[in-house]
């Protein structure tokens, strides 16, 4: 079922996100990092919302380098991850918890007590969802959210798949078959090993962030990016709800931005 935003349009103001298209993967990472570093230097106690997946990996590498080579201090930061598969045993090599430890947390100095992610191993997901909702409330709105976007035309953010509404909150969701197919690459190419459910922050949780960066790379993201930025704002394209936020920047490589028609800002 498609939920059109139209009946509620008067409740929302629509904005035009900033769009930056850069000629290489590395430049995307460097530009995203410059925005994150600026935020950390301005407020070392910033609250960050973080994504997993391949899109933010280069950014995380640059954060690690900045900590290890230039002592960029991150011990005041609080992080709240967007999502986690459910169920997966604790410490599962493909869990997002493990991804964050391997690719960021084990190499920088954010204390474990200031890092939050849904628990993939709980028996009762509803209890875990309440806990995570309290975490989001207690730690306050994020100063900066780092997002990726789902493959092809899923246009998901976090695990808010097609059908998600702008008022959605942290909840248990079914993962879209298209996403399962794309994420099988993290599970030795075997779709059957990818969990079919996840606990995810909702669209409303994400839109509470003060500032949002979305990173997209590669031609597999081009159609989705075009739809999100130039198509209708509705539940068929959950990332299109980012156009209801006044402070969003899309950082794209040329492949991801190649179908955009309207004049765009290239640094
Ligand atoms: C994961 C998340 C997802 C990914 C998206 C893109 O925490 O929030 O929405 O950002 O599936 O994944 P990659 O970056 O692997 O293409």
PDB file of C-alpha atoms and ligand atoms in Angstrom:
ATOM      1  CA  UNK A   1       0.000   0.000   0.000  1.00  0.00           C
ATOM      2  CA  UNK A   2       1.302   3.439  -0.885  1.00  0.00           C
ATOM      3  CA  UNK A   3       0.752   6.115   1.678  1.00  0.00           C
ATOM      4  CA  UNK A   4       0.584   9.443  -0.131  1.00  0.00           C
ATOM      5  CA  UNK A   5       1.814  12.384   1.860  1.00  0.00           C
ATOM      6  CA  UNK A   6      -0.833  14.540   0.241  1.00  0.00           C
ATOM      7  CA  UNK A   7      -3.560  14.304   2.903  1.00  0.00           C
ATOM      8  CA  UNK A   8      -1.068  15.647   5.442  1.00  0.00           C
ATOM      9  CA  UNK A   9       0.849  18.012   3.184  1.00  0.00           C
ATOM     10  CA  UNK A  10      -0.300  21.082   5.026  1.00  0.00           C
ATOM     11  CA  UNK A  11       1.370  19.730   8.186  1.00  0.00           C
ATOM     12  CA  UNK A  12       4.803  19.748   6.587  1.00  0.00           C
ATOM     13  CA  UNK A  13       7.041  22.266   4.932  1.00  0.00           C
ATOM     14  CA  UNK A  14       9.027  20.899   1.987  1.00  0.00           C
ATOM     15  CA  UNK A  15      12.674  21.914   1.537  1.00  0.00           C
ATOM     16  CA  UNK A  16      15.282  21.476  -1.188  1.00  0.00           C
ATOM     17  CA  UNK A  17      18.231  19.518   0.217  1.00  0.00           C
ATOM     18  CA  UNK A  18      21.789  20.570  -0.614  1.00  0.00           C
ATOM     19  CA  UNK A  19      23.327  18.241  -3.168  1.00  0.00           C
ATOM     20  CA  UNK A  20      27.047  17.849  -3.709  1.00  0.00           C
ATOM     21  CA  UNK A  21      28.290  15.618  -6.538  1.00  0.00           C
ATOM     22  CA  UNK A  22      31.976  14.722  -6.491  1.00  0.00           C
ATOM     23  CA  UNK A  23      34.110  12.998  -9.123  1.00  0.00           C
ATOM     24  CA  UNK A  24      35.486  10.185  -6.959  1.00  0.00           C
ATOM     25  CA  UNK A  25      34.737   7.929  -4.046  1.00  0.00           C
ATOM     26  CA  UNK A  26      37.627   9.377  -2.046  1.00  0.00           C
ATOM     27  CA  UNK A  27      36.376  12.924  -2.473  1.00  0.00           C
ATOM     28  CA  UNK A  28      32.941  11.862  -1.225  1.00  0.00           C
ATOM     29  CA  UNK A  29      34.562  10.386   1.893  1.00  0.00           C
ATOM     30  CA  UNK A  30      36.764  13.439   2.428  1.00  0.00           C
ATOM     31  CA  UNK A  31      33.892  15.861   2.069  1.00  0.00           C
ATOM     32  CA  UNK A  32      31.685  13.838   4.431  1.00  0.00           C
ATOM     33  CA  UNK A  33      34.569  13.643   6.900  1.00  0.00           C
ATOM     34  CA  UNK A  34      35.133  17.411   6.749  1.00  0.00           C
ATOM     35  CA  UNK A  35      31.497  17.927   7.811  1.00  0.00           C
ATOM     36  CA  UNK A  36      31.808  15.412  10.660  1.00  0.00           C
ATOM     37  CA  UNK A  37      35.122  16.839  11.864  1.00  0.00           C
ATOM     38  CA  UNK A  38      33.721  20.360  11.831  1.00  0.00           C
ATOM     39  CA  UNK A  39      30.849  19.166  13.999  1.00  0.00           C
ATOM     40  CA  UNK A  40      33.174  17.391  16.462  1.00  0.00           C
ATOM     41  CA  UNK A  41      35.498  20.405  16.756  1.00  0.00           C
ATOM     42  CA  UNK A  42      32.581  22.764  17.290  1.00  0.00           C
ATOM     43  CA  UNK A  43      30.976  20.519  19.886  1.00  0.00           C
ATOM     44  CA  UNK A  44      33.096  17.619  21.222  1.00  0.00           C
ATOM     45  CA  UNK A  45      29.979  16.333  23.031  1.00  0.00           C
ATOM     46  CA  UNK A  46      27.967  15.930  19.846  1.00  0.00           C
ATOM     47  CA  UNK A  47      25.385  13.174  19.505  1.00  0.00           C
ATOM     48  CA  UNK A  48      25.810  11.268  16.241  1.00  0.00           C
ATOM     49  CA  UNK A  49      23.422   8.897  14.501  1.00  0.00           C
ATOM     50  CA  UNK A  50      25.432   6.329  12.546  1.00  0.00           C
ATOM     51  CA  UNK A  51      24.780   3.946   9.653  1.00  0.00           C
ATOM     52  CA  UNK A  52      26.507   0.695   8.764  1.00  0.00           C
ATOM     53  CA  UNK A  53      27.059  -0.674   5.242  1.00  0.00           C
ATOM     54  CA  UNK A  54      29.574   0.253   2.576  1.00  0.00           C
ATOM     55  CA  UNK A  55      28.610   3.920   2.105  1.00  0.00           C
ATOM     56  CA  UNK A  56      30.108   5.305   5.353  1.00  0.00           C
ATOM     57  CA  UNK A  57      33.167   3.002   5.410  1.00  0.00           C
ATOM     58  CA  UNK A  58      35.534   5.561   3.847  1.00  0.00           C
ATOM     59  CA  UNK A  59      34.293   8.225   6.261  1.00  0.00           C
ATOM     60  CA  UNK A  60      34.897   5.878   9.206  1.00  0.00           C
ATOM     61  CA  UNK A  61      38.425   5.194   7.945  1.00  0.00           C
ATOM     62  CA  UNK A  62      39.121   8.905   7.854  1.00  0.00           C
ATOM     63  CA  UNK A  63      37.775   9.277  11.404  1.00  0.00           C
ATOM     64  CA  UNK A  64      40.137   6.502  12.509  1.00  0.00           C
ATOM     65  CA  UNK A  65      43.081   8.176  10.749  1.00  0.00           C
ATOM     66  CA  UNK A  66      42.233  11.541  12.305  1.00  0.00           C
ATOM     67  CA  UNK A  67      42.159   9.960  15.764  1.00  0.00           C
ATOM     68  CA  UNK A  68      45.337   7.929  15.308  1.00  0.00           C
ATOM     69  CA  UNK A  69      47.455  10.467  13.418  1.00  0.00           C
ATOM     70  CA  UNK A  70      46.123  13.810  14.596  1.00  0.00           C
ATOM     71  CA  UNK A  71      44.617  12.965  17.978  1.00  0.00           C
ATOM     72  CA  UNK A  72      41.130  14.087  16.997  1.00  0.00           C
ATOM     73  CA  UNK A  73      39.488  13.489  20.359  1.00  0.00           C
ATOM     74  CA  UNK A  74      36.149  11.674  20.245  1.00  0.00           C
ATOM     75  CA  UNK A  75      35.714  10.675  23.884  1.00  0.00           C
ATOM     76  CA  UNK A  76      32.879  13.140  24.429  1.00  0.00           C
ATOM     77  CA  UNK A  77      30.751  11.861  21.561  1.00  0.00           C
ATOM     78  CA  UNK A  78      27.587   9.821  21.938  1.00  0.00           C
ATOM     79  CA  UNK A  79      26.538   7.549  19.067  1.00  0.00           C
ATOM     80  CA  UNK A  80      23.207   5.887  18.346  1.00  0.00           C
ATOM     81  CA  UNK A  81      23.161   3.456  15.466  1.00  0.00           C
ATOM     82  CA  UNK A  82      20.253   3.452  13.078  1.00  0.00           C
ATOM     83  CA  UNK A  83      19.468  -0.225  13.013  1.00  0.00           C
ATOM     84  CA  UNK A  84      20.381  -3.838  13.712  1.00  0.00           C
ATOM     85  CA  UNK A  85      19.296  -7.193  12.332  1.00  0.00           C
ATOM     86  CA  UNK A  86      17.019  -9.291  14.523  1.00  0.00           C
ATOM     87  CA  UNK A  87      17.528 -12.007  15.507  1.00  0.00           C
ATOM     88  CA  UNK A  88      21.253 -12.702  15.392  1.00  0.00           C
ATOM     89  CA  UNK A  89      23.360 -14.133  18.216  1.00  0.00           C
ATOM     90  CA  UNK A  90      25.396 -11.594  20.205  1.00  0.00           C
ATOM     91  CA  UNK A  91      28.734 -10.845  18.552  1.00  0.00           C
ATOM     92  CA  UNK A  92      27.631 -12.470  15.264  1.00  0.00           C
ATOM     93  CA  UNK A  93      30.255 -11.517  12.662  1.00  0.00           C
ATOM     94  CA  UNK A  94      27.591 -10.029  10.383  1.00  0.00           C
ATOM     95  CA  UNK A  95      25.745  -8.097  13.079  1.00  0.00           C
ATOM     96  CA  UNK A  96      25.848  -4.326  12.846  1.00  0.00           C
ATOM     97  CA  UNK A  97      27.227  -4.233  16.372  1.00  0.00           C
ATOM     98  CA  UNK A  98      30.253  -6.179  15.171  1.00  0.00           C
ATOM     99  CA  UNK A  99      30.493  -4.050  12.011  1.00  0.00           C
ATOM    100  CA  UNK A 100      30.712  -0.876  14.087  1.00  0.00           C
ATOM    101  CA  UNK A 101      33.334  -2.338  16.423  1.00  0.00           C
ATOM    102  CA  UNK A 102      35.467  -3.678  13.562  1.00  0.00           C
ATOM    103  CA  UNK A 103      35.197  -0.629  11.333  1.00  0.00           C
ATOM    104  CA  UNK A 104      35.144   2.247  13.812  1.00  0.00           C
ATOM    105  CA  UNK A 105      34.725   1.804  17.543  1.00  0.00           C
ATOM    106  CA  UNK A 106      37.700  -0.492  18.204  1.00  0.00           C
ATOM    107  CA  UNK A 107      40.018   2.098  16.640  1.00  0.00           C
ATOM    108  CA  UNK A 108      38.873   5.366  18.242  1.00  0.00           C
ATOM    109  CA  UNK A 109      38.132   6.549  21.776  1.00  0.00           C
ATOM    110  CA  UNK A 110      34.361   6.835  22.172  1.00  0.00           C
ATOM    111  CA  UNK A 111      33.654   5.031  25.478  1.00  0.00           C
ATOM    112  CA  UNK A 112      31.433   1.942  25.163  1.00  0.00           C
ATOM    113  CA  UNK A 113      28.990   3.488  27.662  1.00  0.00           C
ATOM    114  CA  UNK A 114      28.272   6.277  25.131  1.00  0.00           C
ATOM    115  CA  UNK A 115      27.624   3.977  22.162  1.00  0.00           C
ATOM    116  CA  UNK A 116      24.142   2.656  21.529  1.00  0.00           C
ATOM    117  CA  UNK A 117      22.834   0.077  19.078  1.00  0.00           C
ATOM    118  CA  UNK A 118      19.770  -2.190  19.225  1.00  0.00           C
ATOM    119  CA  UNK A 119      20.538  -5.651  20.637  1.00  0.00           C
ATOM    120  CA  UNK A 120      20.213  -8.318  17.936  1.00  0.00           C
ATOM    121  CA  UNK A 121      20.147 -11.172  20.452  1.00  0.00           C
ATOM    122  CA  UNK A 122      17.153 -10.317  22.644  1.00  0.00           C
ATOM    123  CA  UNK A 123      14.277 -12.759  22.908  1.00  0.00           C
ATOM    124  CA  UNK A 124      11.650 -10.055  23.150  1.00  0.00           C
ATOM    125  CA  UNK A 125      12.142  -7.411  20.448  1.00  0.00           C
ATOM    126  CA  UNK A 126       9.290  -5.256  21.776  1.00  0.00           C
ATOM    127  CA  UNK A 127      11.115  -4.817  25.094  1.00  0.00           C
ATOM    128  CA  UNK A 128      14.293  -3.931  23.211  1.00  0.00           C
ATOM    129  CA  UNK A 129      12.384  -1.407  21.107  1.00  0.00           C
ATOM    130  CA  UNK A 130      11.096   0.329  24.256  1.00  0.00           C
ATOM    131  CA  UNK A 131      14.632   0.379  25.638  1.00  0.00           C
ATOM    132  CA  UNK A 132      15.990   1.889  22.433  1.00  0.00           C
ATOM    133  CA  UNK A 133      13.226   4.476  22.292  1.00  0.00           C
ATOM    134  CA  UNK A 134      14.209   5.518  25.825  1.00  0.00           C
ATOM    135  CA  UNK A 135      17.861   5.723  24.756  1.00  0.00           C
ATOM    136  CA  UNK A 136      16.935   8.063  21.905  1.00  0.00           C
ATOM    137  CA  UNK A 137      14.852  10.193  24.238  1.00  0.00           C
ATOM    138  CA  UNK A 138      17.487  10.355  26.970  1.00  0.00           C
ATOM    139  CA  UNK A 139      20.370  11.195  24.653  1.00  0.00           C
ATOM    140  CA  UNK A 140      18.314  13.895  22.930  1.00  0.00           C
ATOM    141  CA  UNK A 141      18.086  14.758  19.236  1.00  0.00           C
ATOM    142  CA  UNK A 142      21.183  13.898  17.223  1.00  0.00           C
ATOM    143  CA  UNK A 143      23.393  16.819  16.249  1.00  0.00           C
ATOM    144  CA  UNK A 144      24.273  14.977  13.055  1.00  0.00           C
ATOM    145  CA  UNK A 145      22.917  11.848  11.364  1.00  0.00           C
ATOM    146  CA  UNK A 146      24.969   9.917   8.801  1.00  0.00           C
ATOM    147  CA  UNK A 147      22.785   7.923   6.414  1.00  0.00           C
ATOM    148  CA  UNK A 148      23.162   5.675   3.397  1.00  0.00           C
ATOM    149  CA  UNK A 149      20.356   4.824   1.009  1.00  0.00           C
ATOM    150  CA  UNK A 150      18.966   1.417   0.083  1.00  0.00           C
ATOM    151  CA  UNK A 151      19.751  -0.319  -3.211  1.00  0.00           C
ATOM    152  CA  UNK A 152      17.941   0.225  -6.531  1.00  0.00           C
ATOM    153  CA  UNK A 153      14.433   1.587  -5.963  1.00  0.00           C
ATOM    154  CA  UNK A 154      14.053   0.559  -2.317  1.00  0.00           C
ATOM    155  CA  UNK A 155      15.028   4.127  -1.353  1.00  0.00           C
ATOM    156  CA  UNK A 156      15.196   3.024   2.271  1.00  0.00           C
ATOM    157  CA  UNK A 157      16.925   4.921   5.055  1.00  0.00           C
ATOM    158  CA  UNK A 158      17.981   2.800   8.013  1.00  0.00           C
ATOM    159  CA  UNK A 159      15.609  -0.188   7.542  1.00  0.00           C
ATOM    160  CA  UNK A 160      12.619   2.018   6.767  1.00  0.00           C
ATOM    161  CA  UNK A 161      11.561   0.135   3.688  1.00  0.00           C
ATOM    162  CA  UNK A 162       8.832   1.079   1.209  1.00  0.00           C
ATOM    163  CA  UNK A 163       5.574   1.617   3.068  1.00  0.00           C
ATOM    164  CA  UNK A 164       7.241   3.448   5.977  1.00  0.00           C
ATOM    165  CA  UNK A 165       5.511   6.644   7.062  1.00  0.00           C
ATOM    166  CA  UNK A 166       7.032   9.964   8.128  1.00  0.00           C
ATOM    167  CA  UNK A 167       5.684   9.527  11.665  1.00  0.00           C
ATOM    168  CA  UNK A 168       7.261   6.058  12.095  1.00  0.00           C
ATOM    169  CA  UNK A 169       9.325   5.409  15.231  1.00  0.00           C
ATOM    170  CA  UNK A 170      11.756   2.717  16.322  1.00  0.00           C
ATOM    171  CA  UNK A 171      10.164  -0.645  15.581  1.00  0.00           C
ATOM    172  CA  UNK A 172      10.576  -4.181  14.274  1.00  0.00           C
ATOM    173  CA  UNK A 173      10.343  -4.320  10.466  1.00  0.00           C
ATOM    174  CA  UNK A 174      10.384  -6.859   7.655  1.00  0.00           C
ATOM    175  CA  UNK A 175      13.371  -6.326   5.375  1.00  0.00           C
ATOM    176  CA  UNK A 176      12.474  -5.764   1.693  1.00  0.00           C
ATOM    177  CA  UNK A 177      13.437  -8.744  -0.555  1.00  0.00           C
ATOM    178  CA  UNK A 178      15.447  -6.310  -2.716  1.00  0.00           C
ATOM    179  CA  UNK A 179      17.479  -5.301   0.346  1.00  0.00           C
ATOM    180  CA  UNK A 180      17.974  -8.939   1.359  1.00  0.00           C
ATOM    181  CA  UNK A 181      19.338  -9.604  -2.116  1.00  0.00           C
ATOM    182  CA  UNK A 182      21.745  -6.656  -1.913  1.00  0.00           C
ATOM    183  CA  UNK A 183      22.872  -7.410   1.650  1.00  0.00           C
ATOM    184  CA  UNK A 184      23.596 -11.065   0.833  1.00  0.00           C
ATOM    185  CA  UNK A 185      27.064  -9.798  -0.195  1.00  0.00           C
ATOM    186  CA  UNK A 186      27.808  -9.399   3.526  1.00  0.00           C
ATOM    187  CA  UNK A 187      26.585 -12.992   4.173  1.00  0.00           C
ATOM    188  CA  UNK A 188      28.900 -14.903   1.805  1.00  0.00           C
ATOM    189  CA  UNK A 189      26.491 -14.179  -1.046  1.00  0.00           C
ATOM    190  CA  UNK A 190      23.779 -16.376   0.502  1.00  0.00           C
ATOM    191  CA  UNK A 191      20.375 -14.677   0.733  1.00  0.00           C
ATOM    192  CA  UNK A 192      19.133 -17.436   3.035  1.00  0.00           C
ATOM    193  CA  UNK A 193      21.576 -16.329   5.716  1.00  0.00           C
ATOM    194  CA  UNK A 194      20.303 -12.720   5.805  1.00  0.00           C
ATOM    195  CA  UNK A 195      17.799 -12.168   8.639  1.00  0.00           C
ATOM    196  CA  UNK A 196      14.373 -11.109   7.403  1.00  0.00           C
ATOM    197  CA  UNK A 197      13.697  -8.679  10.216  1.00  0.00           C
ATOM    198  CA  UNK A 198      15.442  -5.761  11.850  1.00  0.00           C
ATOM    199  CA  UNK A 199      14.998  -3.201  14.598  1.00  0.00           C
ATOM    200  CA  UNK A 200      15.240   0.244  13.067  1.00  0.00           C
ATOM    201  CA  UNK A 201      14.923   3.869  14.061  1.00  0.00           C
ATOM    202  CA  UNK A 202      11.849   5.302  12.359  1.00  0.00           C
ATOM    203  CA  UNK A 203      11.642   8.157   9.883  1.00  0.00           C
ATOM    204  CA  UNK A 204      10.401  10.509  12.617  1.00  0.00           C
ATOM    205  CA  UNK A 205      13.404   9.571  14.796  1.00  0.00           C
ATOM    206  CA  UNK A 206      15.757  10.396  11.916  1.00  0.00           C
ATOM    207  CA  UNK A 207      13.996  13.661  11.080  1.00  0.00           C
ATOM    208  CA  UNK A 208      14.561  14.830  14.676  1.00  0.00           C
ATOM    209  CA  UNK A 209      18.303  15.151  13.923  1.00  0.00           C
ATOM    210  CA  UNK A 210      19.530  18.732  13.718  1.00  0.00           C
ATOM    211  CA  UNK A 211      21.515  17.984  10.576  1.00  0.00           C
ATOM    212  CA  UNK A 212      21.538  15.015   8.179  1.00  0.00           C
ATOM    213  CA  UNK A 213      24.183  13.789   5.722  1.00  0.00           C
ATOM    214  CA  UNK A 214      23.255  11.125   3.184  1.00  0.00           C
ATOM    215  CA  UNK A 215      26.135   9.414   1.356  1.00  0.00           C
ATOM    216  CA  UNK A 216      25.493   7.522  -1.908  1.00  0.00           C
ATOM    217  CA  UNK A 217      28.009   5.998  -4.266  1.00  0.00           C
ATOM    218  CA  UNK A 218      27.808   3.921  -7.428  1.00  0.00           C
ATOM    219  CA  UNK A 219      25.393   3.441 -10.289  1.00  0.00           C
ATOM    220  CA  UNK A 220      23.153   1.120  -8.266  1.00  0.00           C
ATOM    221  CA  UNK A 221      22.046   4.187  -6.297  1.00  0.00           C
ATOM    222  CA  UNK A 222      21.375   6.497  -9.273  1.00  0.00           C
ATOM    223  CA  UNK A 223      17.710   5.646  -9.884  1.00  0.00           C
ATOM    224  CA  UNK A 224      16.865   5.805  -6.202  1.00  0.00           C
ATOM    225  CA  UNK A 225      18.606   9.159  -5.776  1.00  0.00           C
ATOM    226  CA  UNK A 226      16.740  10.602  -8.738  1.00  0.00           C
ATOM    227  CA  UNK A 227      13.435   9.374  -7.398  1.00  0.00           C
ATOM    228  CA  UNK A 228      14.106  10.642  -3.882  1.00  0.00           C
ATOM    229  CA  UNK A 229      15.166  14.115  -4.991  1.00  0.00           C
ATOM    230  CA  UNK A 230      12.969  14.680  -8.037  1.00  0.00           C
ATOM    231  CA  UNK A 231      10.011  12.326  -7.561  1.00  0.00           C
ATOM    232  CA  UNK A 232       7.020  12.568  -5.249  1.00  0.00           C
ATOM    233  CA  UNK A 233       7.434  12.594  -1.493  1.00  0.00           C
ATOM    234  CA  UNK A 234       5.736   9.417  -0.373  1.00  0.00           C
ATOM    235  CA  UNK A 235       6.101   6.035   1.290  1.00  0.00           C
ATOM    236  CA  UNK A 236       7.178   4.369  -1.968  1.00  0.00           C
ATOM    237  CA  UNK A 237      10.386   6.295  -1.547  1.00  0.00           C
ATOM    238  CA  UNK A 238      11.054   6.570   2.195  1.00  0.00           C
ATOM    239  CA  UNK A 239      14.215   8.681   1.742  1.00  0.00           C
ATOM    240  CA  UNK A 240      12.063  11.308   0.000  1.00  0.00           C
ATOM    241  CA  UNK A 241      10.809  12.236   3.482  1.00  0.00           C
ATOM    242  CA  UNK A 242      14.242  13.818   4.022  1.00  0.00           C
ATOM    243  CA  UNK A 243      12.857  16.696   1.937  1.00  0.00           C
ATOM    244  CA  UNK A 244      10.720  17.537   4.968  1.00  0.00           C
ATOM    245  CA  UNK A 245      13.898  18.467   6.887  1.00  0.00           C
ATOM    246  CA  UNK A 246      15.524  21.891   6.556  1.00  0.00           C
ATOM    247  CA  UNK A 247      19.149  20.806   6.951  1.00  0.00           C
ATOM    248  CA  UNK A 248      20.022  17.827   4.762  1.00  0.00           C
ATOM    249  CA  UNK A 249      22.962  17.346   2.423  1.00  0.00           C
ATOM    250  CA  UNK A 250      23.250  14.570  -0.161  1.00  0.00           C
ATOM    251  CA  UNK A 251      26.920  13.787  -0.850  1.00  0.00           C
ATOM    252  CA  UNK A 252      27.101  11.761  -4.059  1.00  0.00           C
ATOM    253  CA  UNK A 253      29.679  10.436  -6.430  1.00  0.00           C
ATOM    254  CA  UNK A 254      29.123  11.083 -10.120  1.00  0.00           C
ATOM    255  CA  UNK A 255      27.599   7.659 -10.699  1.00  0.00           C
ATOM    256  CA  UNK A 256      25.005   8.051  -7.964  1.00  0.00           C
ATOM    257  CA  UNK A 257      24.171  11.582  -9.160  1.00  0.00           C
ATOM    258  CA  UNK A 258      24.206  10.900 -12.870  1.00  0.00           C
ATOM    259  CA  UNK A 259      20.425  10.830 -13.447  1.00  0.00           C
ATOM    260  CA  UNK A 260      19.702  14.107 -11.681  1.00  0.00           C
ATOM    261  CA  UNK A 261      18.280  16.607 -14.108  1.00  0.00           C
ATOM    262  CA  UNK A 262      18.177  19.797 -12.165  1.00  0.00           C
ATOM    263  CA  UNK A 263      21.300  21.948 -11.836  1.00  0.00           C
ATOM    264  CA  UNK A 264      23.355  20.649  -8.961  1.00  0.00           C
ATOM    265  CA  UNK A 265      26.204  21.978  -6.919  1.00  0.00           C
ATOM    266  CA  UNK A 266      29.569  20.381  -7.719  1.00  0.00           C
ATOM    267  CA  UNK A 267      32.471  21.356  -5.484  1.00  0.00           C
TER     268      UNK A 267
HETATM  269  C1  LIG B   1      22.481   0.501   7.604  1.00  0.00           C
HETATM  270  C2  LIG B   1      21.535   1.425   6.983  1.00  0.00           C
HETATM  271  C3  LIG B   1      21.090   1.158   5.596  1.00  0.00           C
HETATM  272  C4  LIG B   1      22.219   1.385   4.596  1.00  0.00           C
HETATM  273  C5  LIG B   1      21.744   1.140   3.157  1.00  0.00           C
HETATM  274  C6  LIG B   1      22.878   1.313   2.163  1.00  0.00           C
HETATM  275  O1  LIG B   1      22.758   0.872   8.913  1.00  0.00           O
HETATM  276  O2  LIG B   1      21.117   2.361   7.606  1.00  0.00           O
HETATM  277  O3  LIG B   1      20.002   1.973   5.284  1.00  0.00           O
HETATM  278  O4  LIG B   1      22.682   2.688   4.724  1.00  0.00           O
HETATM  279  O5  LIG B   1      21.215  -0.133   3.029  1.00  0.00           O
HETATM  280  O6  LIG B   1      23.812   0.315   2.341  1.00  0.00           O
HETATM  281  P1  LIG B   1      25.224   0.395   1.599  1.00  0.00           P
HETATM  282  O7  LIG B   1      25.910   1.594   2.155  1.00  0.00           O
HETATM  283  O8  LIG B   1      25.918  -0.877   1.979  1.00  0.00           O
HETATM  284  O9  LIG B   1      24.964   0.536   0.156  1.00  0.00           O
END
